[in-house]
C-alpha cells in the first residue's frame, strides 16, 4: 500500500480521471495528495477531492504565479483551509530562479505570506525550489515552527542534511529511476526515515516509462528502486514511507 504525496490531477492532462483513479487502486495506491498551485487548479483540485474519497490535497500558489497573485487570492486560500478538511498542507510554494531572478522579490514575498498561513493553521508545506537553494533555506529559517516536504529533492547530501535538521522530509520521485541520476546517493546517505514517495504526475515518469504521461500508479516503480538502493524489501519501503507520510500530513 502506498500514498503518492505529491502529484497534479487535472482534466487538462487526463481525459478520464475515473480511469486514472481505478488504475491507482489496482496498483496499491491507497491515497493520493494532489497539489493545486494556480488559481484554476486550486479550484479544480478542491472539486476532485470532494468527488473521490482517496484524493487529498495541498493548495498554495506556485512561485511562477507570483506576479499575478492578489490579496484576495490569499484570502481564498485561507477560507478554503477553514472549510475543507481534505486540505492537508500548503503547496507547492517556494522559489524558482530557473528562468531568471527578475521576479525574485515578488516570489519571496508570496513565499513568506504562504509560510505565515501554514504557521497560523499548523499545516505542513510542500516546497518547490529550483536554482534557489540559498534563499529557500534562508526564508524557511525565518519560520522555525513550519515543517514539511522538500518536493522533488535534487540537491547535495549537505543540503539534504540541512533540510532534515530543520524538520523537513525529502520527496523522491521518478528521477531516482533515471540512469543518469545521482539521487541514489541522497537516498543512501539519508535513509528511509526521511523519505516520501511522490510522482509529480503528469511529469517525471519513472523508468521504463520515461517520456510517457506519468500517474500515481507508477509509485511502486519508485519504491522498488529505493528498495534496491537501500537493500530492504519493497514492503519495508511501503511501511516506512507510509509512516512518514501519515505523521507529516496528519493522516489516519
Ligand atoms: Ni508538482
Short mmCIF file of C-alpha atoms and ligand atoms in Angstrom, two decimals:
data_model
loop_
_atom_site.label_atom_id
_atom_site.label_comp_id
_atom_site.label_asym_id
_atom_site.label_seq_id
_atom_site.Cartn_x
_atom_site.Cartn_y
_atom_site.Cartn_z
CA UNK A 1 0.00 0.00 0.00
CA UNK A 2 1.30 3.45 -0.94
CA UNK A 3 0.39 7.12 -0.79
CA UNK A 4 1.53 9.43 -3.59
CA UNK A 5 2.50 12.50 -1.55
CA UNK A 6 2.66 14.91 -4.46
CA UNK A 7 1.05 14.90 -7.87
CA UNK A 8 -1.19 17.00 -10.07
CA UNK A 9 -4.57 15.87 -11.33
CA UNK A 10 -6.36 17.97 -13.91
CA UNK A 11 -8.76 17.45 -16.80
CA UNK A 12 -6.22 19.42 -18.82
CA UNK A 13 -3.81 16.47 -18.53
CA UNK A 14 -6.14 13.46 -18.26
CA UNK A 15 -9.26 12.75 -20.30
CA UNK A 16 -10.61 10.13 -17.92
CA UNK A 17 -9.83 10.72 -14.26
CA UNK A 18 -12.20 7.92 -13.16
CA UNK A 19 -9.95 5.52 -15.06
CA UNK A 20 -6.76 7.04 -13.56
CA UNK A 21 -8.16 6.57 -10.04
CA UNK A 22 -9.19 2.99 -10.83
CA UNK A 23 -5.69 2.16 -12.10
CA UNK A 24 -4.17 3.73 -8.98
CA UNK A 25 -6.25 1.48 -6.73
CA UNK A 26 -5.37 -1.60 -8.82
CA UNK A 27 -1.70 -0.78 -8.26
CA UNK A 28 -1.94 -0.49 -4.47
CA UNK A 29 -2.14 3.30 -4.30
CA UNK A 30 -4.32 3.83 -1.28
CA UNK A 31 -4.49 7.63 -1.40
CA UNK A 32 -3.02 10.48 -3.40
CA UNK A 33 -2.25 14.04 -2.34
CA UNK A 34 -2.82 16.30 -5.30
CA UNK A 35 -1.47 19.83 -5.49
CA UNK A 36 -3.45 22.77 -6.77
CA UNK A 37 -0.93 25.53 -7.31
CA UNK A 38 -2.58 28.03 -9.65
CA UNK A 39 -5.90 29.86 -9.23
CA UNK A 40 -7.62 27.44 -11.61
CA UNK A 41 -6.06 24.19 -10.44
CA UNK A 42 -6.76 25.04 -6.79
CA UNK A 43 -10.49 25.16 -7.57
CA UNK A 44 -10.30 22.05 -9.72
CA UNK A 45 -8.37 20.13 -7.02
CA UNK A 46 -10.99 21.05 -4.44
CA UNK A 47 -13.71 19.62 -6.70
CA UNK A 48 -11.73 16.41 -7.26
CA UNK A 49 -11.14 15.98 -3.52
CA UNK A 50 -14.89 16.16 -3.00
CA UNK A 51 -15.55 13.62 -5.73
CA UNK A 52 -13.00 10.95 -4.68
CA UNK A 53 -12.55 9.67 -1.13
CA UNK A 54 -8.93 8.75 -1.83
CA UNK A 55 -7.93 12.24 -3.06
CA UNK A 56 -6.45 14.64 -0.50
CA UNK A 57 -4.87 17.94 -1.39
CA UNK A 58 -2.40 20.67 -0.71
CA UNK A 59 -3.11 24.14 -2.04
CA UNK A 60 -0.78 27.09 -2.48
CA UNK A 61 0.47 29.39 -5.20
CA UNK A 62 3.49 28.23 -7.18
CA UNK A 63 6.34 30.77 -7.47
CA UNK A 64 5.69 31.08 -11.21
CA UNK A 65 2.33 32.67 -10.28
CA UNK A 66 3.96 35.36 -8.13
CA UNK A 67 3.24 38.34 -10.39
CA UNK A 68 -0.50 37.61 -10.65
CA UNK A 69 -1.47 36.80 -7.06
CA UNK A 70 -3.52 39.43 -5.26
CA UNK A 71 -4.57 39.82 -1.66
CA UNK A 72 -7.99 38.28 -2.43
CA UNK A 73 -6.29 35.13 -3.77
CA UNK A 74 -4.54 34.64 -0.43
CA UNK A 75 -7.87 35.14 1.33
CA UNK A 76 -9.36 32.38 -0.83
CA UNK A 77 -6.57 30.09 0.35
CA UNK A 78 -7.45 30.78 3.98
CA UNK A 79 -11.19 30.36 3.52
CA UNK A 80 -10.63 27.01 1.80
CA UNK A 81 -8.35 25.83 4.61
CA UNK A 82 -11.01 26.73 7.16
CA UNK A 83 -13.76 24.89 5.27
CA UNK A 84 -12.20 21.80 3.73
CA UNK A 85 -10.77 19.05 5.93
CA UNK A 86 -9.21 17.26 2.97
CA UNK A 87 -6.63 20.02 2.71
CA UNK A 88 -3.57 18.51 4.41
CA UNK A 89 -0.94 21.13 3.61
CA UNK A 90 0.13 24.28 1.78
CA UNK A 91 1.91 23.86 -1.55
CA UNK A 92 3.55 23.70 -3.74
CA UNK A 93 5.10 27.00 -2.70
CA UNK A 94 8.66 28.26 -2.90
CA UNK A 95 11.18 29.89 -5.19
CA UNK A 96 12.10 29.23 -8.81
CA UNK A 97 15.01 31.14 -10.37
CA UNK A 98 15.43 28.75 -13.28
CA UNK A 99 14.25 31.33 -15.82
CA UNK A 100 15.94 34.26 -14.07
CA UNK A 101 15.69 36.28 -10.92
CA UNK A 102 13.56 39.17 -12.22
CA UNK A 103 10.64 38.13 -10.07
CA UNK A 104 12.64 37.05 -7.05
CA UNK A 105 11.32 39.90 -4.90
CA UNK A 106 7.69 39.01 -5.64
CA UNK A 107 8.39 35.30 -5.26
CA UNK A 108 9.96 35.81 -1.85
CA UNK A 109 7.07 37.96 -0.71
CA UNK A 110 4.48 35.37 -1.83
CA UNK A 111 6.53 32.57 -0.28
CA UNK A 112 6.67 34.35 3.10
CA UNK A 113 2.96 35.15 3.05
CA UNK A 114 2.09 31.49 2.48
CA UNK A 115 4.53 30.31 5.14
CA UNK A 116 2.71 32.63 7.54
CA UNK A 117 -0.57 30.92 6.63
CA UNK A 118 1.00 27.48 7.19
CA UNK A 119 2.26 28.64 10.56
CA UNK A 120 -1.10 30.04 11.58
CA UNK A 121 -3.07 26.91 10.62
CA UNK A 122 -0.36 24.42 11.73
CA UNK A 123 -0.17 22.86 8.30
CA UNK A 124 2.89 21.29 6.66
CA UNK A 125 4.28 22.89 3.50
CA UNK A 126 5.25 21.31 0.18
CA UNK A 127 8.26 23.21 -1.10
CA UNK A 128 9.17 23.80 -4.74
CA UNK A 129 12.72 25.09 -5.02
CA UNK A 130 14.67 25.32 -8.25
CA UNK A 131 18.05 27.05 -8.60
CA UNK A 132 17.21 28.91 -5.38
CA UNK A 133 18.55 26.74 -2.54
CA UNK A 134 20.26 29.51 -0.60
CA UNK A 135 17.25 31.85 -0.49
CA UNK A 136 14.88 28.93 0.21
CA UNK A 137 16.84 27.83 3.28
CA UNK A 138 17.20 31.43 4.47
CA UNK A 139 13.45 32.07 4.30
CA UNK A 140 12.47 28.69 5.81
CA UNK A 141 14.75 29.50 8.75
CA UNK A 142 12.59 32.58 9.43
CA UNK A 143 9.75 30.12 10.20
CA UNK A 144 11.21 27.61 12.65
CA UNK A 145 7.76 26.23 13.57
CA UNK A 146 6.96 25.35 9.98
CA UNK A 147 7.87 21.88 8.66
CA UNK A 148 7.09 19.88 5.56
CA UNK A 149 8.23 18.21 2.37
CA UNK A 150 11.01 19.31 0.01
CA UNK A 151 9.24 18.13 -3.10
CA UNK A 152 11.30 16.53 -5.88
CA UNK A 153 14.53 16.95 -3.93
CA UNK A 154 17.58 17.27 -6.17
CA UNK A 155 20.31 18.93 -4.09
CA UNK A 156 23.52 17.71 -2.49
CA UNK A 157 23.89 15.47 0.57
CA UNK A 158 24.92 18.53 2.56
CA UNK A 159 21.75 20.42 1.57
CA UNK A 160 19.60 17.34 2.27
CA UNK A 161 21.01 17.24 5.80
CA UNK A 162 20.29 20.93 6.35
CA UNK A 163 16.62 20.47 5.40
CA UNK A 164 16.33 17.37 7.59
CA UNK A 165 17.82 19.23 10.55
CA UNK A 166 15.09 21.86 10.02
CA UNK A 167 12.30 19.25 10.24
CA UNK A 168 11.73 18.58 6.55
CA UNK A 169 11.36 15.31 4.70
CA UNK A 170 12.53 14.75 1.12
CA UNK A 171 10.14 13.87 -1.70
CA UNK A 172 11.66 11.25 -4.03
CA UNK A 173 10.09 10.62 -7.42
CA UNK A 174 10.75 9.12 -10.84
CA UNK A 175 14.15 10.81 -11.19
CA UNK A 176 15.59 8.17 -8.83
CA UNK A 177 14.96 5.56 -11.57
CA UNK A 178 16.81 7.52 -14.27
CA UNK A 179 20.16 6.03 -15.29
CA UNK A 180 21.96 9.39 -15.28
CA UNK A 181 20.66 10.45 -11.87
CA UNK A 182 22.78 10.74 -8.74
CA UNK A 183 19.73 10.75 -6.49
CA UNK A 184 20.63 7.27 -5.23
CA UNK A 185 23.49 8.87 -3.28
CA UNK A 186 20.99 11.03 -1.39
CA UNK A 187 18.72 8.06 -0.67
CA UNK A 188 21.74 6.11 0.63
CA UNK A 189 23.02 8.97 2.77
CA UNK A 190 19.67 9.98 4.24
CA UNK A 191 17.89 6.66 4.84
CA UNK A 192 14.25 5.66 4.62
CA UNK A 193 13.10 7.54 7.75
CA UNK A 194 13.34 10.91 5.96
CA UNK A 195 11.86 9.98 2.59
CA UNK A 196 8.44 10.42 1.00
CA UNK A 197 7.27 8.85 -2.25
CA UNK A 198 5.88 11.12 -4.93
CA UNK A 199 5.29 11.05 -8.68
CA UNK A 200 4.79 14.76 -9.52
CA UNK A 201 2.50 13.36 -12.22
CA UNK A 202 1.91 14.18 -15.04
CA UNK A 203 5.65 14.99 -15.13
CA UNK A 204 8.83 12.97 -14.45
CA UNK A 205 7.59 9.47 -15.34
CA UNK A 206 9.84 6.73 -13.91
CA UNK A 207 11.71 4.17 -16.00
CA UNK A 208 10.81 2.12 -18.00
CA UNK A 209 8.01 4.50 -18.96
CA UNK A 210 10.09 7.70 -19.08
CA UNK A 211 8.70 10.06 -21.72
CA UNK A 212 5.12 8.84 -21.34
CA UNK A 213 2.50 10.56 -19.23
CA UNK A 214 3.01 9.94 -15.54
CA UNK A 215 0.40 8.94 -12.98
CA UNK A 216 0.33 7.76 -9.37
CA UNK A 217 0.06 4.11 -10.47
CA UNK A 218 3.84 4.18 -11.06
CA UNK A 219 4.68 4.78 -7.38
CA UNK A 220 5.67 1.08 -6.93
CA UNK A 221 8.45 1.55 -9.53
CA UNK A 222 9.93 4.34 -7.40
CA UNK A 223 9.54 2.23 -4.24
CA UNK A 224 11.26 -0.69 -5.97
CA UNK A 225 14.27 1.42 -6.93
CA UNK A 226 14.57 2.75 -3.37
CA UNK A 227 14.38 -0.81 -2.02
CA UNK A 228 17.30 -1.77 -4.29
CA UNK A 229 19.38 1.22 -3.23
CA UNK A 230 18.82 0.60 0.49
CA UNK A 231 18.82 -3.20 0.22
CA UNK A 232 15.49 -3.54 2.01
CA UNK A 233 12.21 -5.06 0.83
CA UNK A 234 9.56 -3.13 -1.07
CA UNK A 235 7.21 -3.86 1.88
CA UNK A 236 9.63 -2.06 4.18
CA UNK A 237 9.74 0.92 1.80
CA UNK A 238 5.93 0.95 1.87
CA UNK A 239 5.77 0.64 5.67
CA UNK A 240 8.25 3.42 6.48
CA UNK A 241 7.18 5.87 3.80
CA UNK A 242 3.53 5.43 4.86
CA UNK A 243 4.54 6.14 8.44
CA UNK A 244 6.48 9.26 7.36
CA UNK A 245 3.60 10.45 5.18
CA UNK A 246 0.90 9.91 7.78
CA UNK A 247 2.79 11.70 10.51
CA UNK A 248 3.79 14.64 8.28
CA UNK A 249 0.34 15.23 6.80
CA UNK A 250 -1.56 14.09 9.88
CA UNK A 251 -3.43 11.34 8.01
CA UNK A 252 -5.06 8.38 9.75
NI1 LIG B 1 4.49 19.44 -8.62
#
